[in-house]
mmCIF file of C-alpha atoms in Angstrom:
data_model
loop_
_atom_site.group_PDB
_atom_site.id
_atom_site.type_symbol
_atom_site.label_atom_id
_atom_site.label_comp_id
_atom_site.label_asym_id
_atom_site.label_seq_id
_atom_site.Cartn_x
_atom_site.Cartn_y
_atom_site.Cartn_z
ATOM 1 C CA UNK C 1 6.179 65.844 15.646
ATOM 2 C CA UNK C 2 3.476 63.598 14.893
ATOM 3 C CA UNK C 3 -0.248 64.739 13.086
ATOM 4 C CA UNK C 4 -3.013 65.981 15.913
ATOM 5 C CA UNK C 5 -6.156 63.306 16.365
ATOM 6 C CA UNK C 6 -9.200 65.059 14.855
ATOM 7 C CA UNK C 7 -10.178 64.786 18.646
ATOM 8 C CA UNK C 8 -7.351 67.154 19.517
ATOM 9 C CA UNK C 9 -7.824 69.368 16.355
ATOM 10 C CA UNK C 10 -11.797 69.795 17.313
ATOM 11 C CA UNK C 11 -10.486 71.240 21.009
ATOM 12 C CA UNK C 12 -8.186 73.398 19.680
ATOM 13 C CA UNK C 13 -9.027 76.840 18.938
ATOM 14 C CA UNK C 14 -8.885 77.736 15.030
ATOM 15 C CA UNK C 15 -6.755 80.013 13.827
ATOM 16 C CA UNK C 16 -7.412 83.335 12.585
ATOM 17 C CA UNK C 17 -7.001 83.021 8.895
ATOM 18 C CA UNK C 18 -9.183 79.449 9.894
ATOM 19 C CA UNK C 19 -11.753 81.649 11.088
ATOM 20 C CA UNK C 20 -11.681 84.245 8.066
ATOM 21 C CA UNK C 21 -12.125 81.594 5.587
ATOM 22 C CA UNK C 22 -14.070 79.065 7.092
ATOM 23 C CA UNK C 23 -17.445 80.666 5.917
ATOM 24 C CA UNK C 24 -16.506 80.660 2.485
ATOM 25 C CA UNK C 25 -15.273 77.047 2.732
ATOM 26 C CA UNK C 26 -18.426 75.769 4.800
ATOM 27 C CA UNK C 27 -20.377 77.637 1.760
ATOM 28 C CA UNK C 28 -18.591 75.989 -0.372
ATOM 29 C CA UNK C 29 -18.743 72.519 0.787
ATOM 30 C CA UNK C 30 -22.615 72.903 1.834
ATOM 31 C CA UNK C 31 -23.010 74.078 -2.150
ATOM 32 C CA UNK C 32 -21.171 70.835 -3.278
ATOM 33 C CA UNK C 33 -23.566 68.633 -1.025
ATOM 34 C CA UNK C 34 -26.637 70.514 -2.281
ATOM 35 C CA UNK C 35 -25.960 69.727 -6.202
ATOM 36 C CA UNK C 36 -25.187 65.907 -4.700
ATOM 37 C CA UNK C 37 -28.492 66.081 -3.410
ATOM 38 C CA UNK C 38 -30.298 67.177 -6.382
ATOM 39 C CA UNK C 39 -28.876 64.231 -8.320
ATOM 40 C CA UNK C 40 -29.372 61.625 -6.169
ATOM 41 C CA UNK C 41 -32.926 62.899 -5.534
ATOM 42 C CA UNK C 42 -33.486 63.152 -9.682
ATOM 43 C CA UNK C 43 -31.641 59.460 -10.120
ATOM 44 C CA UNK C 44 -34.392 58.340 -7.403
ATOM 45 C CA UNK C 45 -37.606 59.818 -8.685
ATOM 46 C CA UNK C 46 -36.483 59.711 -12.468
ATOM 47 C CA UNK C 47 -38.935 56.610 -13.317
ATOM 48 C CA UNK C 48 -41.523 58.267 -10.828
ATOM 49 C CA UNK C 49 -41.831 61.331 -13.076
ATOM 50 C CA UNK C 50 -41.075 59.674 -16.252
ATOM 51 C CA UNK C 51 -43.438 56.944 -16.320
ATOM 52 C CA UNK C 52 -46.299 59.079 -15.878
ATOM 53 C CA UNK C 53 -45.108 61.467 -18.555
ATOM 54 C CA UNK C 54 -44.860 59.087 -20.649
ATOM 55 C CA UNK C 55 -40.999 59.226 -21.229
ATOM 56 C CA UNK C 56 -40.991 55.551 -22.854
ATOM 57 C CA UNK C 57 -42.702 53.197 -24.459
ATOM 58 C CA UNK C 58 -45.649 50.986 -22.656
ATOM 59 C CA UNK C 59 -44.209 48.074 -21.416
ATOM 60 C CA UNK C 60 -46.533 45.805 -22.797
ATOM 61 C CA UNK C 61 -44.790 46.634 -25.762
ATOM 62 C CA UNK C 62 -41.688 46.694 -25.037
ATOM 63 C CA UNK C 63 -41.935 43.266 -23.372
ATOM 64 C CA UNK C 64 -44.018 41.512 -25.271
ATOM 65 C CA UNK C 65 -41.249 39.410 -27.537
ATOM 66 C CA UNK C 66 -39.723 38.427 -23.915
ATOM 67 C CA UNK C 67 -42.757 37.056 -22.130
ATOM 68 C CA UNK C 68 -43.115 34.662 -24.951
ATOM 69 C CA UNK C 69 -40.186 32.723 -23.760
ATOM 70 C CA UNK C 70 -41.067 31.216 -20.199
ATOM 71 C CA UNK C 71 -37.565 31.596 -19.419
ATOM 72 C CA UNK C 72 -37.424 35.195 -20.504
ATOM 73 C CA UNK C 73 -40.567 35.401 -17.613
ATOM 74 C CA UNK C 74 -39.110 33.812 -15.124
ATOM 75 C CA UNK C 75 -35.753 35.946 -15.291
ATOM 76 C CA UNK C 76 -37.706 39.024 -15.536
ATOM 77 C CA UNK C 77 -39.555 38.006 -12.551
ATOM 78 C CA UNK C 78 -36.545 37.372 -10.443
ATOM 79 C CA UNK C 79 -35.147 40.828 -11.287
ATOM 80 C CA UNK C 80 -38.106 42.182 -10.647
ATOM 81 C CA UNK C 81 -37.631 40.847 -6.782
ATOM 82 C CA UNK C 82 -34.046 41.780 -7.271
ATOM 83 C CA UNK C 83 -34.889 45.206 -7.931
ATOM 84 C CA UNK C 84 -37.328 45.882 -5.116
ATOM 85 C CA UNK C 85 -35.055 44.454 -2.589
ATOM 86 C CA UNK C 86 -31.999 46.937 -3.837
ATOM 87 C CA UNK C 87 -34.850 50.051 -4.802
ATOM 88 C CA UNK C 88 -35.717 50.698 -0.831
ATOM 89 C CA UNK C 89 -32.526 50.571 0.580
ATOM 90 C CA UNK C 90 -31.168 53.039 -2.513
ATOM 91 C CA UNK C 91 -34.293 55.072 -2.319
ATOM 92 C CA UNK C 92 -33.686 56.157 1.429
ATOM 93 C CA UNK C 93 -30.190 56.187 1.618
ATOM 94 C CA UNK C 94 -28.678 57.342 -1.125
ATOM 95 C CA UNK C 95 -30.380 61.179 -0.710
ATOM 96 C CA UNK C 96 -29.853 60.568 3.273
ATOM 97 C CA UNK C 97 -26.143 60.478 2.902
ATOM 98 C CA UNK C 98 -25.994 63.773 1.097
ATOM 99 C CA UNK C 99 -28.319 66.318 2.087
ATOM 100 C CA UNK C 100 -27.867 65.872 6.140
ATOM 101 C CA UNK C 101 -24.113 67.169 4.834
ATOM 102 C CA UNK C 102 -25.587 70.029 2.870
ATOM 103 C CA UNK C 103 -27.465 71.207 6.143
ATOM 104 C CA UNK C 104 -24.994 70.496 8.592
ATOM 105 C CA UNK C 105 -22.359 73.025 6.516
ATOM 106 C CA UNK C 106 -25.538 75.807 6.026
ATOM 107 C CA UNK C 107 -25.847 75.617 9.828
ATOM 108 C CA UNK C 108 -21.536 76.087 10.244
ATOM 109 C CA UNK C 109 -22.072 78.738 7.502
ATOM 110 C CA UNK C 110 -24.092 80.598 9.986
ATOM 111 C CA UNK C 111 -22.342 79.946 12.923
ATOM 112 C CA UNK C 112 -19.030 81.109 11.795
ATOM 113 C CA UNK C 113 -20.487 84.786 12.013
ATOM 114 C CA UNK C 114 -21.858 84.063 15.439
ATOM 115 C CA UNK C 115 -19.389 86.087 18.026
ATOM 116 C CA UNK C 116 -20.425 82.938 20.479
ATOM 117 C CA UNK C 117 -18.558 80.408 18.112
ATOM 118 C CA UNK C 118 -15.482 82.596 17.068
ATOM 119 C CA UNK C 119 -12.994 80.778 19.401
ATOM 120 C CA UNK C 120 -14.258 76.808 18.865
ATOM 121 C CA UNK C 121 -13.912 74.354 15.688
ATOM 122 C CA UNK C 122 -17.416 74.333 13.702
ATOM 123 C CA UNK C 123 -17.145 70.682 12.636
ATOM 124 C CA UNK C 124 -14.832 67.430 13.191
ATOM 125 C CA UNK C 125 -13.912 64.187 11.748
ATOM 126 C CA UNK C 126 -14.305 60.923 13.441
ATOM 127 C CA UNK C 127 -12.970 57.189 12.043
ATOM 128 C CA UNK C 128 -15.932 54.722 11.996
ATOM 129 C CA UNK C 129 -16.491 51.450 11.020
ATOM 130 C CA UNK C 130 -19.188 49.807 9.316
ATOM 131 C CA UNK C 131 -20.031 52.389 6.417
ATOM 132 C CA UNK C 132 -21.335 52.421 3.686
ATOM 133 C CA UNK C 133 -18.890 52.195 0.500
ATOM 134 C CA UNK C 134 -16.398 50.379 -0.795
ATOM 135 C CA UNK C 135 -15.007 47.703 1.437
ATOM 136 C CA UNK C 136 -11.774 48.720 3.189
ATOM 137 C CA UNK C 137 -9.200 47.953 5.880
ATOM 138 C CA UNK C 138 -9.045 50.676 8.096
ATOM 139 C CA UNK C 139 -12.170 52.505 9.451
ATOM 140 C CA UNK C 140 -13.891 55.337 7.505
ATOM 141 C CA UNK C 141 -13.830 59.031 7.986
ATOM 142 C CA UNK C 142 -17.149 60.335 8.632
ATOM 143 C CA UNK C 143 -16.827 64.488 8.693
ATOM 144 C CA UNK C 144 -18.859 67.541 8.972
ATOM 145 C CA UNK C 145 -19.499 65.950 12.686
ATOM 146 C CA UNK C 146 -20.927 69.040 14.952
ATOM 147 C CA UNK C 147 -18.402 70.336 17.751
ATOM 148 C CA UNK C 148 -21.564 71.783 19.986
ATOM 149 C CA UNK C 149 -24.808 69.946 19.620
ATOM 150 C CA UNK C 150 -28.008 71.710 19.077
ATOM 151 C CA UNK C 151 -31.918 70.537 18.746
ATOM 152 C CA UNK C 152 -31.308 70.922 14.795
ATOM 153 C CA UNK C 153 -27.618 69.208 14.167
ATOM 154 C CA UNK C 154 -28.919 66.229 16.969
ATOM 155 C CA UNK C 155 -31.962 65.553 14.416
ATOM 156 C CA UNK C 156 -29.619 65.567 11.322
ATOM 157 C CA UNK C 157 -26.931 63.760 12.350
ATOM 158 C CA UNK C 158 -30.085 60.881 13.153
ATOM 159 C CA UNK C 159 -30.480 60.802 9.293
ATOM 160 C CA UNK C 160 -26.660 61.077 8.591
ATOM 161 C CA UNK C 161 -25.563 58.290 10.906
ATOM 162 C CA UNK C 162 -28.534 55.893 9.598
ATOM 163 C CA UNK C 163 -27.487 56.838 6.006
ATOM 164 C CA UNK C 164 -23.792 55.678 6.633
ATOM 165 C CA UNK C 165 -23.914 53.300 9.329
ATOM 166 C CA UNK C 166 -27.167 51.610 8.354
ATOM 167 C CA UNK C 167 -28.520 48.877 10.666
ATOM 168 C CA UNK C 168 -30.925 45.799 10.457
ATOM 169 C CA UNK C 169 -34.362 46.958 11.544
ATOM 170 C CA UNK C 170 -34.526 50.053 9.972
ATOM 171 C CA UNK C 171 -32.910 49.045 6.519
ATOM 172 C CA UNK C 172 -35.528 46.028 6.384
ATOM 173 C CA UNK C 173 -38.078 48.991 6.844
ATOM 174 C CA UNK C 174 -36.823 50.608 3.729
ATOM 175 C CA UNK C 175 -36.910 47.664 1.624
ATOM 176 C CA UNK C 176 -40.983 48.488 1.738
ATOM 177 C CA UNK C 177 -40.375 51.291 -0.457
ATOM 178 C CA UNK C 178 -38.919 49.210 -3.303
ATOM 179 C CA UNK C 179 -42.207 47.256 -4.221
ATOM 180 C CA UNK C 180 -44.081 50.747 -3.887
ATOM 181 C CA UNK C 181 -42.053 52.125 -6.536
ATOM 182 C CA UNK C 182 -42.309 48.973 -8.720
ATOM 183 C CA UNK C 183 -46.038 49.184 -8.598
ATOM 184 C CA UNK C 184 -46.610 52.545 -8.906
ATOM 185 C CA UNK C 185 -44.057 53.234 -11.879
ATOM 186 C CA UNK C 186 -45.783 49.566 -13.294
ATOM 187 C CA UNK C 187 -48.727 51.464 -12.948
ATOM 188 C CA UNK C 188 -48.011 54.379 -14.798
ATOM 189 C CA UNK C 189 -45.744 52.572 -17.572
ATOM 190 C CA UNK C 190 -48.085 49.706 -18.409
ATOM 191 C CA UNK C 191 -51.353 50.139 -19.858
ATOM 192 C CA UNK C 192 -53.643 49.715 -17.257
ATOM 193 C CA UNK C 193 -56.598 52.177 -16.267
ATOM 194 C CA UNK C 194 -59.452 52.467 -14.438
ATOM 195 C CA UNK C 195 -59.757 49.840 -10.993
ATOM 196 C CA UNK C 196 -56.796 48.422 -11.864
ATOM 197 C CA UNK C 197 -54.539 51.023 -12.107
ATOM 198 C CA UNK C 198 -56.209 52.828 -8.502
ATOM 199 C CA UNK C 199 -55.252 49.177 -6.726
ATOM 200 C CA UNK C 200 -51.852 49.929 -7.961
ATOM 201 C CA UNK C 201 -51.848 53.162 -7.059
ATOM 202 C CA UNK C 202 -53.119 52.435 -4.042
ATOM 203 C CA UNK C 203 -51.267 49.416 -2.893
ATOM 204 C CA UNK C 204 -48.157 51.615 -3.430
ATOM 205 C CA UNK C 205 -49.304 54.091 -1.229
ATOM 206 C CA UNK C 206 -49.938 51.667 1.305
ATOM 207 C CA UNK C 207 -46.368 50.173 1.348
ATOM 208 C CA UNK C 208 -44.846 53.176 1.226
ATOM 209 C CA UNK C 209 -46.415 55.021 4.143
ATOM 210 C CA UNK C 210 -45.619 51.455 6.234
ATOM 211 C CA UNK C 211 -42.198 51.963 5.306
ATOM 212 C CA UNK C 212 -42.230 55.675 6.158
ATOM 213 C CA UNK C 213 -43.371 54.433 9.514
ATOM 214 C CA UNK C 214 -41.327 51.671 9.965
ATOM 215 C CA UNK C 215 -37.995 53.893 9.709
ATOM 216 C CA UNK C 216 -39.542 56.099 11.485
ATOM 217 C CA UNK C 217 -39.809 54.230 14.204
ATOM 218 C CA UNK C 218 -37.113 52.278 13.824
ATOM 219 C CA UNK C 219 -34.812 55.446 13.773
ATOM 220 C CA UNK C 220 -36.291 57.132 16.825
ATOM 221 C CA UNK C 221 -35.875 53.231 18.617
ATOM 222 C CA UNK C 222 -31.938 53.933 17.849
ATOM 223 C CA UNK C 223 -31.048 56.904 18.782
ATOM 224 C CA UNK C 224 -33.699 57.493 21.495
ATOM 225 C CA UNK C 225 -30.604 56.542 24.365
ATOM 226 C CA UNK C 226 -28.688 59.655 22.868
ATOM 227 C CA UNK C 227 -31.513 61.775 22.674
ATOM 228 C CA UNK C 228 -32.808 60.601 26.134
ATOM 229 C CA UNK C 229 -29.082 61.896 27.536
ATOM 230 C CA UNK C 230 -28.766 65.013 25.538
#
């Protein structure tokens, strides 16, 4: 007999050691998803913190040997605009595609002592294509999916789809965010005070709350047909 579809398995009812267990297991996974939030979230604002702390050395020190070589300047500048491209993208999506997880299984957590859900599947698994992650040849498995939508699990699964399956509007709004960290951790790490350093500041601010915006936006624009229909 061949394996049930995930489609079949998330109409069939569990069974009852299934239902026993699952809140354990949900806790379980949700607790997993938390701790991968908390380290993507402290690889992300690491130089944020850090560079006003002064964790390291000024980088007018630090860089001073290299900018006397105009090569040495112009490869530092084209990292630089390396690095902001990659930063906004990596910035919003790398938390994105953990903590909607860590919600979704607190929410199954709590419905799998809810009489109301005692004869349903909590969660499925669906195959997708065009995830993130390694390249492959068959389609991805995307779980923790929500059996029964609600106001809460429609809104996350917004921020997990766009951190998995991210498209072209919205991931050029991220790539805002990547100068605006540049400038303000610049800020911070090189010696500059006073006007200066406010413009920086300030700048920063400006991109970021553009990009904030801009996915914003750009998120509600793609999934406004689904929530239009729910």
């Amino acid at each position: 007999m061949s394996a049930p579809t995930s489609e079949a398995r998330a109409r069939s009812a569990p069974r009852p050691w299934e239902r026993r267990w699952r809140p354990l297991g949900y806790l379980v996974v949700g607790a997993v998803w938390l701790v991968l939030t908390a380290v993507t979230l402290a690889a992300v604002l690491y130089l944020v913190v850090a560079a006003p702390a002064g964790a390291f050395p000024p980088l007018s020190e630090t860089l001073r040997e290299q900018f006397e070589d105009p090569k040495e300047v112009v490869a530092f500048a084209i990292s630089m605009l390396l690095l902001s491209a990659l930063l906004g993208p990596v910035c919003w999506y790398l938390p994105a595609a953990c903590w909607p997880c860590a919600v979704l299984a607190l929410v199954y957590v709590k419905r799998s002592f809810q009489t109301r859900y005692a004869g349903e599947r909590l969660s499925r698994t669906q195959q997708s294509f065009g995830t993130l992650g390694p390249p492959v040849v068959t389609s991805t498995a995307l779980s923790l999916l929500p059996v029964r939508d609600s106001r809460v699990t429609r809104a996350v699964m917004q921020v997990y789809a766009s951190a998995w399956s991210p498209q072209g509007r919205q991931a050029r709004a991220t790539m805002l965010t990547g100068p605006a960290y540049l400038l303000f951790v610049g800020a911070a790490a090189w010696p500059v005070h006073g006007l200066l350093r406010a413009l920086l500041v300030t700048v920063s601010g400006v991109l970021l709350a553009v990009s904030v915006v801009g996915v914003v936006r750009e998120t509600r624009r793609r999934f406004a047909p689904a929530v239009a229909a729910a």
